[in-house]
């Protein structure tokens, strides 16, 4: 029986790469867009806090608290992005395992 | 741009060492309900806390209960649990601290401060909901 292991390994490698690429495609751009939009929205907020401070609608303590709260929300946004990335990694792992399983299964059938 | 890169880098670093729990309908529903309850209560924060003592206590109990629930899911839910910690921590900068200072009368809140704080609490809940909603439903 002649088994072309090189060919099978090449198929497995190509399958794994295809699975990872198809799922990862667009993710980085999407995450950067999401983070960028969030950062863009913080500038008007800070300007609003400063205007409220100048017009004495809030005091310095309020301003400091709002800035700290804004930083905490930013941290939560970063955690969301981390979670979305972890979720994507989980999907890629599953897709690679499935792809390798399919190729290995196919190779076994051809032997049988 | 530097900030975006920093946020993205933080995300990748954190994601690299974290696994992910699956979607939890209870978590999602609780976050939605607590978001509404928080908004309704915080809108009254220009009034003395003594007028809303029971509501403040009840909300704090629910928030702490949710934090315990999220922590109880283990390492796979570490990122969501961390988000809840940031929101609920009485020594932090968000809702937990806001409720504490309101109730301890260390602070009389102005209308503008309450409105702006309320918007930030809404955004914080939205981040929790966004992450939970993106989790796998398998």
PDB file of C-alpha atoms in Angstrom:
ATOM      1  CA  UNK A   1       0.000   0.000   0.000  1.00  0.00           C
ATOM      2  CA  UNK A   2       1.406   3.324  -1.048  1.00  0.00           C
ATOM      3  CA  UNK A   3       0.431   6.202   1.257  1.00  0.00           C
ATOM      4  CA  UNK A   4       1.558   9.659   0.200  1.00  0.00           C
ATOM      5  CA  UNK A   5       2.127  11.166   3.677  1.00  0.00           C
ATOM      6  CA  UNK A   6       3.739  14.277   2.245  1.00  0.00           C
ATOM      7  CA  UNK A   7       0.594  15.024   0.272  1.00  0.00           C
ATOM      8  CA  UNK A   8      -1.639  14.402   3.280  1.00  0.00           C
ATOM      9  CA  UNK A   9       0.469  16.683   5.483  1.00  0.00           C
ATOM     10  CA  UNK A  10       0.415  19.393   2.826  1.00  0.00           C
ATOM     11  CA  UNK A  11      -3.370  19.093   2.606  1.00  0.00           C
ATOM     12  CA  UNK A  12      -3.651  19.333   6.387  1.00  0.00           C
ATOM     13  CA  UNK A  13      -1.405  22.400   6.474  1.00  0.00           C
ATOM     14  CA  UNK A  14      -3.330  24.104   3.684  1.00  0.00           C
ATOM     15  CA  UNK A  15      -6.649  23.234   5.328  1.00  0.00           C
ATOM     16  CA  UNK A  16      -5.557  24.656   8.666  1.00  0.00           C
ATOM     17  CA  UNK A  17      -4.316  27.863   7.057  1.00  0.00           C
ATOM     18  CA  UNK A  18      -7.531  28.265   5.040  1.00  0.00           C
ATOM     19  CA  UNK A  19      -9.669  27.740   8.139  1.00  0.00           C
ATOM     20  CA  UNK A  20      -7.696  30.288  10.173  1.00  0.00           C
ATOM     21  CA  UNK A  21      -7.566  32.858   7.388  1.00  0.00           C
ATOM     22  CA  UNK A  22     -11.257  32.688   6.561  1.00  0.00           C
ATOM     23  CA  UNK A  23     -12.223  33.344  10.192  1.00  0.00           C
ATOM     24  CA  UNK A  24      -9.526  35.905  10.999  1.00  0.00           C
ATOM     25  CA  UNK A  25     -10.206  37.896   7.855  1.00  0.00           C
ATOM     26  CA  UNK A  26     -11.725  41.238   8.716  1.00  0.00           C
ATOM     27  CA  UNK A  27     -11.459  40.764  12.466  1.00  0.00           C
ATOM     28  CA  UNK A  28      -8.500  43.102  13.020  1.00  0.00           C
ATOM     29  CA  UNK A  29     -10.059  45.794  10.831  1.00  0.00           C
ATOM     30  CA  UNK A  30     -13.354  45.456  12.688  1.00  0.00           C
ATOM     31  CA  UNK A  31     -11.641  45.685  16.104  1.00  0.00           C
ATOM     32  CA  UNK A  32      -9.620  48.725  15.040  1.00  0.00           C
ATOM     33  CA  UNK A  33     -12.740  50.424  13.688  1.00  0.00           C
ATOM     34  CA  UNK A  34     -14.613  49.705  16.926  1.00  0.00           C
ATOM     35  CA  UNK A  35     -11.746  51.033  19.078  1.00  0.00           C
ATOM     36  CA  UNK A  36     -11.281  54.033  16.807  1.00  0.00           C
ATOM     37  CA  UNK A  37     -14.941  55.013  16.992  1.00  0.00           C
ATOM     38  CA  UNK A  38     -14.850  54.691  20.761  1.00  0.00           C
ATOM     39  CA  UNK A  39     -11.778  56.928  21.052  1.00  0.00           C
ATOM     40  CA  UNK A  40     -13.342  59.439  18.651  1.00  0.00           C
ATOM     41  CA  UNK A  41     -16.352  59.700  20.955  1.00  0.00           C
ATOM     42  CA  UNK A  42     -14.269  60.402  24.058  1.00  0.00           C
ATOM     43  CA  UNK A  43     -12.971  63.775  22.840  1.00  0.00           C
ATOM     44  CA  UNK A  44     -16.443  65.422  22.696  1.00  0.00           C
ATOM     45  CA  UNK A  45     -17.188  63.989  26.140  1.00  0.00           C
ATOM     46  CA  UNK A  46     -14.079  65.543  27.651  1.00  0.00           C
ATOM     47  CA  UNK A  47     -14.852  68.843  25.937  1.00  0.00           C
ATOM     48  CA  UNK A  48     -18.367  68.652  27.426  1.00  0.00           C
ATOM     49  CA  UNK A  49     -16.978  68.034  30.928  1.00  0.00           C
ATOM     50  CA  UNK A  50     -14.617  70.994  30.560  1.00  0.00           C
ATOM     51  CA  UNK A  51     -17.475  73.232  29.373  1.00  0.00           C
ATOM     52  CA  UNK A  52     -19.596  72.123  32.339  1.00  0.00           C
ATOM     53  CA  UNK A  53     -16.683  72.876  34.675  1.00  0.00           C
ATOM     54  CA  UNK A  54     -16.182  76.339  33.189  1.00  0.00           C
ATOM     55  CA  UNK A  55     -19.894  77.136  33.483  1.00  0.00           C
ATOM     56  CA  UNK A  56     -19.848  75.790  37.070  1.00  0.00           C
ATOM     57  CA  UNK A  57     -22.451  73.104  36.344  1.00  0.00           C
ATOM     58  CA  UNK A  58     -19.958  70.676  37.884  1.00  0.00           C
ATOM     59  CA  UNK A  59     -17.107  71.306  40.330  1.00  0.00           C
ATOM     60  CA  UNK A  60     -13.493  70.137  40.082  1.00  0.00           C
ATOM     61  CA  UNK A  61     -14.240  67.013  42.086  1.00  0.00           C
ATOM     62  CA  UNK A  62     -17.077  66.110  39.695  1.00  0.00           C
ATOM     63  CA  UNK A  63     -14.772  66.695  36.725  1.00  0.00           C
ATOM     64  CA  UNK A  64     -12.103  64.430  38.191  1.00  0.00           C
ATOM     65  CA  UNK A  65     -14.677  61.741  38.936  1.00  0.00           C
ATOM     66  CA  UNK A  66     -16.083  61.879  35.403  1.00  0.00           C
ATOM     67  CA  UNK A  67     -12.612  61.586  33.914  1.00  0.00           C
ATOM     68  CA  UNK A  68     -11.828  58.564  36.098  1.00  0.00           C
ATOM     69  CA  UNK A  69     -15.180  57.006  35.195  1.00  0.00           C
ATOM     70  CA  UNK A  70     -14.412  57.569  31.511  1.00  0.00           C
ATOM     71  CA  UNK A  71     -11.066  55.793  31.929  1.00  0.00           C
ATOM     72  CA  UNK A  72     -12.852  52.855  33.573  1.00  0.00           C
ATOM     73  CA  UNK A  73     -15.344  52.624  30.702  1.00  0.00           C
ATOM     74  CA  UNK A  74     -12.371  52.658  28.308  1.00  0.00           C
ATOM     75  CA  UNK A  75     -10.885  49.756  30.241  1.00  0.00           C
ATOM     76  CA  UNK A  76     -14.169  47.905  29.863  1.00  0.00           C
ATOM     77  CA  UNK A  77     -14.115  48.586  26.115  1.00  0.00           C
ATOM     78  CA  UNK A  78     -10.603  47.106  25.948  1.00  0.00           C
ATOM     79  CA  UNK A  79     -11.872  44.036  27.798  1.00  0.00           C
ATOM     80  CA  UNK A  80     -14.720  43.700  25.303  1.00  0.00           C
ATOM     81  CA  UNK A  81     -12.199  43.745  22.457  1.00  0.00           C
ATOM     82  CA  UNK A  82     -10.090  41.175  24.310  1.00  0.00           C
ATOM     83  CA  UNK A  83     -13.154  38.986  24.736  1.00  0.00           C
ATOM     84  CA  UNK A  84     -14.084  39.266  21.069  1.00  0.00           C
ATOM     85  CA  UNK A  85     -10.508  38.322  20.124  1.00  0.00           C
ATOM     86  CA  UNK A  86     -10.592  35.329  22.487  1.00  0.00           C
ATOM     87  CA  UNK A  87     -13.926  34.282  20.987  1.00  0.00           C
ATOM     88  CA  UNK A  88     -12.428  34.490  17.494  1.00  0.00           C
ATOM     89  CA  UNK A  89      -9.414  32.406  18.575  1.00  0.00           C
ATOM     90  CA  UNK A  90     -11.817  29.791  19.944  1.00  0.00           C
ATOM     91  CA  UNK A  91     -13.664  29.682  16.600  1.00  0.00           C
ATOM     92  CA  UNK A  92     -10.394  29.400  14.668  1.00  0.00           C
ATOM     93  CA  UNK A  93      -9.214  26.533  16.890  1.00  0.00           C
ATOM     94  CA  UNK A  94     -12.471  24.675  16.300  1.00  0.00           C
ATOM     95  CA  UNK A  95     -12.321  25.287  12.553  1.00  0.00           C
ATOM     96  CA  UNK A  96      -8.719  24.039  12.341  1.00  0.00           C
ATOM     97  CA  UNK A  97      -9.533  20.899  14.328  1.00  0.00           C
ATOM     98  CA  UNK A  98     -12.543  20.232  12.077  1.00  0.00           C
ATOM     99  CA  UNK A  99     -10.488  20.839   8.938  1.00  0.00           C
ATOM    100  CA  UNK A 100      -7.715  18.494  10.082  1.00  0.00           C
ATOM    101  CA  UNK A 101     -10.285  15.916  11.106  1.00  0.00           C
ATOM    102  CA  UNK A 102     -11.928  16.029   7.683  1.00  0.00           C
ATOM    103  CA  UNK A 103      -8.600  15.621   5.872  1.00  0.00           C
ATOM    104  CA  UNK A 104      -7.436  12.814   8.184  1.00  0.00           C
ATOM    105  CA  UNK A 105     -10.827  11.121   7.805  1.00  0.00           C
ATOM    106  CA  UNK A 106     -10.565  11.371   4.034  1.00  0.00           C
ATOM    107  CA  UNK A 107      -7.083   9.858   4.090  1.00  0.00           C
ATOM    108  CA  UNK A 108      -8.262   6.965   6.229  1.00  0.00           C
ATOM    109  CA  UNK A 109     -11.156   6.242   3.858  1.00  0.00           C
ATOM    110  CA  UNK A 110      -8.763   6.158   0.885  1.00  0.00           C
ATOM    111  CA  UNK A 111      -6.629   3.581   2.732  1.00  0.00           C
ATOM    112  CA  UNK A 112      -9.597   1.376   3.653  1.00  0.00           C
TER     113      UNK A 112
ATOM    114  CA  UNK B   1      -3.926  56.210  16.461  1.00  0.00           C
ATOM    115  CA  UNK B   2      -1.487  55.372  19.259  1.00  0.00           C
ATOM    116  CA  UNK B   3      -4.441  54.911  21.627  1.00  0.00           C
ATOM    117  CA  UNK B   4      -6.199  52.614  19.160  1.00  0.00           C
ATOM    118  CA  UNK B   5      -3.044  50.522  18.816  1.00  0.00           C
ATOM    119  CA  UNK B   6      -2.726  50.396  22.622  1.00  0.00           C
ATOM    120  CA  UNK B   7      -6.347  49.261  22.996  1.00  0.00           C
ATOM    121  CA  UNK B   8      -5.891  46.650  20.284  1.00  0.00           C
ATOM    122  CA  UNK B   9      -2.618  45.457  21.809  1.00  0.00           C
ATOM    123  CA  UNK B  10      -4.237  45.167  25.240  1.00  0.00           C
ATOM    124  CA  UNK B  11      -7.039  43.175  23.655  1.00  0.00           C
ATOM    125  CA  UNK B  12      -4.684  40.799  21.864  1.00  0.00           C
ATOM    126  CA  UNK B  13      -2.517  40.289  24.961  1.00  0.00           C
ATOM    127  CA  UNK B  14      -5.524  39.628  27.179  1.00  0.00           C
ATOM    128  CA  UNK B  15      -7.149  37.395  24.587  1.00  0.00           C
ATOM    129  CA  UNK B  16      -3.974  35.397  24.207  1.00  0.00           C
ATOM    130  CA  UNK B  17      -4.165  34.163  27.775  1.00  0.00           C
ATOM    131  CA  UNK B  18      -7.919  33.820  28.125  1.00  0.00           C
ATOM    132  CA  UNK B  19     -10.387  31.167  27.128  1.00  0.00           C
ATOM    133  CA  UNK B  20     -14.038  32.052  26.627  1.00  0.00           C
ATOM    134  CA  UNK B  21     -17.191  30.830  28.273  1.00  0.00           C
ATOM    135  CA  UNK B  22     -20.285  30.255  26.163  1.00  0.00           C
ATOM    136  CA  UNK B  23     -23.228  32.651  25.921  1.00  0.00           C
ATOM    137  CA  UNK B  24     -25.357  32.703  29.066  1.00  0.00           C
ATOM    138  CA  UNK B  25     -28.953  33.880  28.644  1.00  0.00           C
ATOM    139  CA  UNK B  26     -29.238  34.508  32.404  1.00  0.00           C
ATOM    140  CA  UNK B  27     -26.199  36.796  32.339  1.00  0.00           C
ATOM    141  CA  UNK B  28     -27.560  38.691  29.353  1.00  0.00           C
ATOM    142  CA  UNK B  29     -31.018  39.129  30.868  1.00  0.00           C
ATOM    143  CA  UNK B  30     -29.614  40.199  34.236  1.00  0.00           C
ATOM    144  CA  UNK B  31     -27.336  42.779  32.640  1.00  0.00           C
ATOM    145  CA  UNK B  32     -30.260  44.180  30.646  1.00  0.00           C
ATOM    146  CA  UNK B  33     -32.458  44.420  33.727  1.00  0.00           C
ATOM    147  CA  UNK B  34     -29.717  45.929  35.886  1.00  0.00           C
ATOM    148  CA  UNK B  35     -28.971  48.494  33.192  1.00  0.00           C
ATOM    149  CA  UNK B  36     -32.604  49.653  33.277  1.00  0.00           C
ATOM    150  CA  UNK B  37     -32.788  49.631  37.077  1.00  0.00           C
ATOM    151  CA  UNK B  38     -29.555  51.587  37.317  1.00  0.00           C
ATOM    152  CA  UNK B  39     -30.745  54.237  34.869  1.00  0.00           C
ATOM    153  CA  UNK B  40     -34.043  54.625  36.736  1.00  0.00           C
ATOM    154  CA  UNK B  41     -32.348  54.978  40.114  1.00  0.00           C
ATOM    155  CA  UNK B  42     -29.423  57.175  39.053  1.00  0.00           C
ATOM    156  CA  UNK B  43     -31.904  59.662  37.554  1.00  0.00           C
ATOM    157  CA  UNK B  44     -32.930  60.420  41.154  1.00  0.00           C
ATOM    158  CA  UNK B  45     -29.398  60.922  42.439  1.00  0.00           C
ATOM    159  CA  UNK B  46     -29.796  64.676  42.826  1.00  0.00           C
ATOM    160  CA  UNK B  47     -32.207  63.876  45.662  1.00  0.00           C
ATOM    161  CA  UNK B  48     -31.103  62.763  49.142  1.00  0.00           C
ATOM    162  CA  UNK B  49     -30.109  59.096  49.241  1.00  0.00           C
ATOM    163  CA  UNK B  50     -32.304  58.635  52.306  1.00  0.00           C
ATOM    164  CA  UNK B  51     -35.354  58.938  50.022  1.00  0.00           C
ATOM    165  CA  UNK B  52     -34.121  55.952  47.999  1.00  0.00           C
ATOM    166  CA  UNK B  53     -32.382  53.847  50.635  1.00  0.00           C
ATOM    167  CA  UNK B  54     -34.266  50.628  49.891  1.00  0.00           C
ATOM    168  CA  UNK B  55     -33.762  50.938  46.128  1.00  0.00           C
ATOM    169  CA  UNK B  56     -30.035  51.646  46.527  1.00  0.00           C
ATOM    170  CA  UNK B  57     -29.603  48.677  48.867  1.00  0.00           C
ATOM    171  CA  UNK B  58     -31.591  46.412  46.556  1.00  0.00           C
ATOM    172  CA  UNK B  59     -29.583  47.441  43.502  1.00  0.00           C
ATOM    173  CA  UNK B  60     -26.285  46.954  45.338  1.00  0.00           C
ATOM    174  CA  UNK B  61     -27.338  43.453  46.406  1.00  0.00           C
ATOM    175  CA  UNK B  62     -28.277  42.555  42.836  1.00  0.00           C
ATOM    176  CA  UNK B  63     -25.025  43.962  41.422  1.00  0.00           C
ATOM    177  CA  UNK B  64     -22.913  42.069  43.939  1.00  0.00           C
ATOM    178  CA  UNK B  65     -24.940  38.932  43.307  1.00  0.00           C
ATOM    179  CA  UNK B  66     -24.307  39.224  39.574  1.00  0.00           C
ATOM    180  CA  UNK B  67     -20.589  39.755  40.168  1.00  0.00           C
ATOM    181  CA  UNK B  68     -20.482  36.586  42.288  1.00  0.00           C
ATOM    182  CA  UNK B  69     -22.395  34.704  39.564  1.00  0.00           C
ATOM    183  CA  UNK B  70     -19.959  35.817  36.858  1.00  0.00           C
ATOM    184  CA  UNK B  71     -16.926  34.980  39.011  1.00  0.00           C
ATOM    185  CA  UNK B  72     -18.440  31.590  39.770  1.00  0.00           C
ATOM    186  CA  UNK B  73     -18.205  30.559  36.121  1.00  0.00           C
ATOM    187  CA  UNK B  74     -14.425  30.287  36.545  1.00  0.00           C
ATOM    188  CA  UNK B  75     -11.429  31.198  34.413  1.00  0.00           C
ATOM    189  CA  UNK B  76     -13.297  30.886  31.130  1.00  0.00           C
ATOM    190  CA  UNK B  77     -15.431  33.853  32.172  1.00  0.00           C
ATOM    191  CA  UNK B  78     -12.556  35.958  33.546  1.00  0.00           C
ATOM    192  CA  UNK B  79     -12.989  38.809  31.070  1.00  0.00           C
ATOM    193  CA  UNK B  80     -16.709  39.275  31.769  1.00  0.00           C
ATOM    194  CA  UNK B  81     -16.120  38.965  35.513  1.00  0.00           C
ATOM    195  CA  UNK B  82     -13.448  41.670  35.292  1.00  0.00           C
ATOM    196  CA  UNK B  83     -15.919  43.976  33.554  1.00  0.00           C
ATOM    197  CA  UNK B  84     -18.429  43.462  36.365  1.00  0.00           C
ATOM    198  CA  UNK B  85     -15.709  44.108  38.962  1.00  0.00           C
ATOM    199  CA  UNK B  86     -14.865  47.453  37.373  1.00  0.00           C
ATOM    200  CA  UNK B  87     -18.535  48.444  37.330  1.00  0.00           C
ATOM    201  CA  UNK B  88     -19.427  47.311  40.853  1.00  0.00           C
ATOM    202  CA  UNK B  89     -16.245  47.998  42.878  1.00  0.00           C
ATOM    203  CA  UNK B  90     -17.173  50.426  45.718  1.00  0.00           C
ATOM    204  CA  UNK B  91     -13.608  51.734  45.677  1.00  0.00           C
ATOM    205  CA  UNK B  92     -13.558  52.047  41.884  1.00  0.00           C
ATOM    206  CA  UNK B  93     -14.684  54.826  39.570  1.00  0.00           C
ATOM    207  CA  UNK B  94     -18.095  53.693  38.351  1.00  0.00           C
ATOM    208  CA  UNK B  95     -21.453  52.599  39.723  1.00  0.00           C
ATOM    209  CA  UNK B  96     -20.346  50.966  42.990  1.00  0.00           C
ATOM    210  CA  UNK B  97     -18.486  54.073  44.062  1.00  0.00           C
ATOM    211  CA  UNK B  98     -21.301  56.357  42.900  1.00  0.00           C
ATOM    212  CA  UNK B  99     -23.864  54.505  45.030  1.00  0.00           C
ATOM    213  CA  UNK B 100     -21.561  54.443  48.050  1.00  0.00           C
ATOM    214  CA  UNK B 101     -20.808  58.142  47.989  1.00  0.00           C
ATOM    215  CA  UNK B 102     -24.445  59.038  47.364  1.00  0.00           C
ATOM    216  CA  UNK B 103     -25.583  56.950  50.300  1.00  0.00           C
ATOM    217  CA  UNK B 104     -22.836  58.053  52.658  1.00  0.00           C
ATOM    218  CA  UNK B 105     -23.764  61.663  51.866  1.00  0.00           C
ATOM    219  CA  UNK B 106     -20.137  62.430  51.131  1.00  0.00           C
ATOM    220  CA  UNK B 107     -21.400  63.953  47.932  1.00  0.00           C
ATOM    221  CA  UNK B 108     -24.387  66.028  46.834  1.00  0.00           C
ATOM    222  CA  UNK B 109     -24.684  65.366  43.137  1.00  0.00           C
ATOM    223  CA  UNK B 110     -25.406  68.109  40.602  1.00  0.00           C
ATOM    224  CA  UNK B 111     -27.843  67.545  37.737  1.00  0.00           C
ATOM    225  CA  UNK B 112     -25.111  67.676  35.093  1.00  0.00           C
ATOM    226  CA  UNK B 113     -22.877  65.287  37.009  1.00  0.00           C
ATOM    227  CA  UNK B 114     -25.737  62.810  37.442  1.00  0.00           C
ATOM    228  CA  UNK B 115     -26.667  62.994  33.760  1.00  0.00           C
ATOM    229  CA  UNK B 116     -23.087  62.477  32.578  1.00  0.00           C
ATOM    230  CA  UNK B 117     -22.464  59.685  35.076  1.00  0.00           C
ATOM    231  CA  UNK B 118     -25.660  57.968  33.969  1.00  0.00           C
ATOM    232  CA  UNK B 119     -24.479  58.005  30.351  1.00  0.00           C
ATOM    233  CA  UNK B 120     -21.170  56.395  31.358  1.00  0.00           C
ATOM    234  CA  UNK B 121     -22.949  53.680  33.390  1.00  0.00           C
ATOM    235  CA  UNK B 122     -25.108  52.960  30.336  1.00  0.00           C
ATOM    236  CA  UNK B 123     -21.992  52.577  28.203  1.00  0.00           C
ATOM    237  CA  UNK B 124     -20.407  50.298  30.799  1.00  0.00           C
ATOM    238  CA  UNK B 125     -23.458  47.991  30.723  1.00  0.00           C
ATOM    239  CA  UNK B 126     -23.397  48.114  26.917  1.00  0.00           C
ATOM    240  CA  UNK B 127     -19.831  46.767  26.940  1.00  0.00           C
ATOM    241  CA  UNK B 128     -20.897  43.882  29.199  1.00  0.00           C
ATOM    242  CA  UNK B 129     -23.864  43.141  26.924  1.00  0.00           C
ATOM    243  CA  UNK B 130     -21.784  43.386  23.762  1.00  0.00           C
ATOM    244  CA  UNK B 131     -19.280  40.833  25.021  1.00  0.00           C
ATOM    245  CA  UNK B 132     -21.913  38.438  26.365  1.00  0.00           C
ATOM    246  CA  UNK B 133     -23.897  38.705  23.137  1.00  0.00           C
ATOM    247  CA  UNK B 134     -20.840  37.799  21.057  1.00  0.00           C
ATOM    248  CA  UNK B 135     -20.135  34.564  22.912  1.00  0.00           C
ATOM    249  CA  UNK B 136     -20.662  31.212  21.270  1.00  0.00           C
ATOM    250  CA  UNK B 137     -24.173  29.738  21.587  1.00  0.00           C
ATOM    251  CA  UNK B 138     -23.044  26.120  21.043  1.00  0.00           C
TER     252      UNK B 138
END
